[in-house]
Short mmCIF file of C-alpha atoms in Angstrom, two decimals:
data_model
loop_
_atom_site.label_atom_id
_atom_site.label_comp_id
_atom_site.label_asym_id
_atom_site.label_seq_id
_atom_site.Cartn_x
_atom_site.Cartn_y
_atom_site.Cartn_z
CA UNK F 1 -88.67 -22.11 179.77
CA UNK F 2 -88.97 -18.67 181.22
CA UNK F 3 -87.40 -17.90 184.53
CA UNK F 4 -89.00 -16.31 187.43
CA UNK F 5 -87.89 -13.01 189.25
CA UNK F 6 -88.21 -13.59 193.20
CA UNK F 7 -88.23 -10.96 195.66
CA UNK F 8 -87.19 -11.62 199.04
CA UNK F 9 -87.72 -9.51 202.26
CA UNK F 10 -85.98 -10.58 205.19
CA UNK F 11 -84.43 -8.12 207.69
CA UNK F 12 -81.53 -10.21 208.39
CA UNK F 13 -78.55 -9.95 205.66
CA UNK F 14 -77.28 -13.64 206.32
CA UNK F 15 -80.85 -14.95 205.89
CA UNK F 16 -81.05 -12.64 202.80
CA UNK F 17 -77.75 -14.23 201.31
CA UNK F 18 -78.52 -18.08 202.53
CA UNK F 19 -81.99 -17.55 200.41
CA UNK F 20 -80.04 -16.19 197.51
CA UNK F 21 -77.11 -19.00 197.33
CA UNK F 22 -80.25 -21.86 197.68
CA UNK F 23 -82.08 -19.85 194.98
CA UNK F 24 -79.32 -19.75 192.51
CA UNK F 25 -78.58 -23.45 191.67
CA UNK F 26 -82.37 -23.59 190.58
CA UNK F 27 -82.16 -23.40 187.29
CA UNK F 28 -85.57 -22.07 186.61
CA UNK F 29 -84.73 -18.76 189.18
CA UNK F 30 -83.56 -15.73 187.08
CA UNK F 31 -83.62 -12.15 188.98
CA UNK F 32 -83.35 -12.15 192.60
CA UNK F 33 -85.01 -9.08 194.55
CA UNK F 34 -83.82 -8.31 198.26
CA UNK F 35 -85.91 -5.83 200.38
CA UNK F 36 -85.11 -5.62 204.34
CA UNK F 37 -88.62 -4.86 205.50
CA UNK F 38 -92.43 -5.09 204.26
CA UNK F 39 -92.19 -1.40 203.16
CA UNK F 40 -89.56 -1.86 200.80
CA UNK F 41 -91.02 -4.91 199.49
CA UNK F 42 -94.45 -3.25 198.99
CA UNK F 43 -92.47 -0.33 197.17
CA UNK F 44 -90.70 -2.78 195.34
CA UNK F 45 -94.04 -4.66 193.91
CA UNK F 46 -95.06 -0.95 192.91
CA UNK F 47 -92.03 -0.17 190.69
CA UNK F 48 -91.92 -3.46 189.04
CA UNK F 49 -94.01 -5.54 187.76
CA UNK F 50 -92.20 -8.30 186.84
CA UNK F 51 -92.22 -10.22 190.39
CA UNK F 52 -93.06 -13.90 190.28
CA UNK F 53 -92.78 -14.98 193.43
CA UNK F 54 -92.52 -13.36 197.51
CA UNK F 55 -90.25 -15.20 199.65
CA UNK F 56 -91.71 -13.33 203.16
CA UNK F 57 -90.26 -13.47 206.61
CA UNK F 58 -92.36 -12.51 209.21
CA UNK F 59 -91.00 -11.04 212.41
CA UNK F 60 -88.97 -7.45 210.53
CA UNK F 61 -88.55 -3.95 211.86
CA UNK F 62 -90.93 -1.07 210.11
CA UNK F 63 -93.39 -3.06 208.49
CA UNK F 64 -93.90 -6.89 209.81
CA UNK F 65 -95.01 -9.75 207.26
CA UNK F 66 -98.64 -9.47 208.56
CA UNK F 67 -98.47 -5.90 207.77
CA UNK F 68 -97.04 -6.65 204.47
CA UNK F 69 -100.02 -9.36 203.86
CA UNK F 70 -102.46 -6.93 204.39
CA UNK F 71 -101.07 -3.98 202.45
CA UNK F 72 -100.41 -5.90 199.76
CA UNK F 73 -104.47 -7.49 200.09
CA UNK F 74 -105.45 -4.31 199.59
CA UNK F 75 -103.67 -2.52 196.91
CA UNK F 76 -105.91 -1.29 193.88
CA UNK F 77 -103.29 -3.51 191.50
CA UNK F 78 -104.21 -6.63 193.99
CA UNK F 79 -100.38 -8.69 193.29
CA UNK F 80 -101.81 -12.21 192.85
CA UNK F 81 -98.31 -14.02 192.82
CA UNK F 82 -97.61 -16.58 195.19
CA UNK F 83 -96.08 -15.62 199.06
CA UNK F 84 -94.87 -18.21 200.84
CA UNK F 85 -94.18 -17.28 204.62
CA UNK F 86 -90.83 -18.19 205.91
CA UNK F 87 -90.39 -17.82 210.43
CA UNK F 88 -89.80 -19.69 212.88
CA UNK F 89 -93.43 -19.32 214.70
CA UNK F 90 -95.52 -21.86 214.11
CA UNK F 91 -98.35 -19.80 215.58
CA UNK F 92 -98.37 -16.79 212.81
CA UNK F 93 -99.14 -19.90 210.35
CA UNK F 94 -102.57 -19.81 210.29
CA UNK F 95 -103.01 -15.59 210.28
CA UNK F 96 -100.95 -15.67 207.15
CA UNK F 97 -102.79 -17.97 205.19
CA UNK F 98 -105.43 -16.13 206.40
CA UNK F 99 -104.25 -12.82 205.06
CA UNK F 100 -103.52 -14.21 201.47
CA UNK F 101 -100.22 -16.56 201.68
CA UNK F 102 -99.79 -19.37 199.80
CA UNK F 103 -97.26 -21.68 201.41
CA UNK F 104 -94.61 -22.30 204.43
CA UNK F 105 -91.36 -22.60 204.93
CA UNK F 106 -90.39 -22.80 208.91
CA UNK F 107 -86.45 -21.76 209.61
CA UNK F 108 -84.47 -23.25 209.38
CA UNK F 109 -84.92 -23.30 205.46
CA UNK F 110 -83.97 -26.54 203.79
CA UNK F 111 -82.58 -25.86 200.44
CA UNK F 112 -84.71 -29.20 199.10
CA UNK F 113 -87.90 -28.03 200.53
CA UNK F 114 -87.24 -24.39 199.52
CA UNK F 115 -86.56 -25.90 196.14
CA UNK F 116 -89.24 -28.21 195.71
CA UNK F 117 -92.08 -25.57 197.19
CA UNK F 118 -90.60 -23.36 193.79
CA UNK F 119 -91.10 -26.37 191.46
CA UNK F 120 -94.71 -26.62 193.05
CA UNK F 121 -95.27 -23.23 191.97
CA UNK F 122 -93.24 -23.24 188.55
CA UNK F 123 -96.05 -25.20 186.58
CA UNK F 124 -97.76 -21.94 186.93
CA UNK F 125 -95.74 -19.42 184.77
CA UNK F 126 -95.28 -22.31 182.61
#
């Protein structure tokens, strides 16, 4: 089975590590990809090409996860991985799916639920 590269963009550095310590006892996660803001992340998606998945928190500094929805909506290379929101607003739910996520996750994260939205989403790069 192949594993899948995640990037995660999160401006806080304890949400960053909590999402990498629950990511590494999948055993299906291989490289993962920290960016502190949207910007990054979209710079990121540009250099590589190997992303499988976008972890995306919401409320950041520089570039917001709306922002990042909509950059990333229209790039000329449209990246047509799965994002799956992660905040604490219930409210910016429903403008993200809107702008091209694909799933949830409200904070705090729940390792199972983080875990079980990635198996969801496994049985496509299978």
């Amino acid at each position: 089975m192949r594993k899948i590269n995640i990037l995660t963009i999160d401006d806080d550095f304890i949400n960053l590590k909590l999402l990498e310590a629950m990511l590494k006892s999948h055993e299906s996660v291989g490289e993962i990809i920290k960016a502190t803001n949207g910007l990054d992340g979209l710079n990121i998606i540009d250099q590589r090409d190997d992303i499988d998945l976008v972890l995306l928190d919401i409320v950041m500094p520089v570039m917001n996860g709306l922002e990042f929805l909509d950059n990333l909506k229209a790039r000329k290379n449209a990246f047509s991985k799965p994002v799956i929101v992660i905040t604490t607003d219930e409210a910016v739910k429903r403008e993200a799916f809107n702008k091209g996520a694909n799933d949830f996750l409200t904070k705090p994260i729940l390792k199972k639920v983080l875990l079980e939205k990635i198996d969801k989403l496994i049985v496509d790069f299978e």
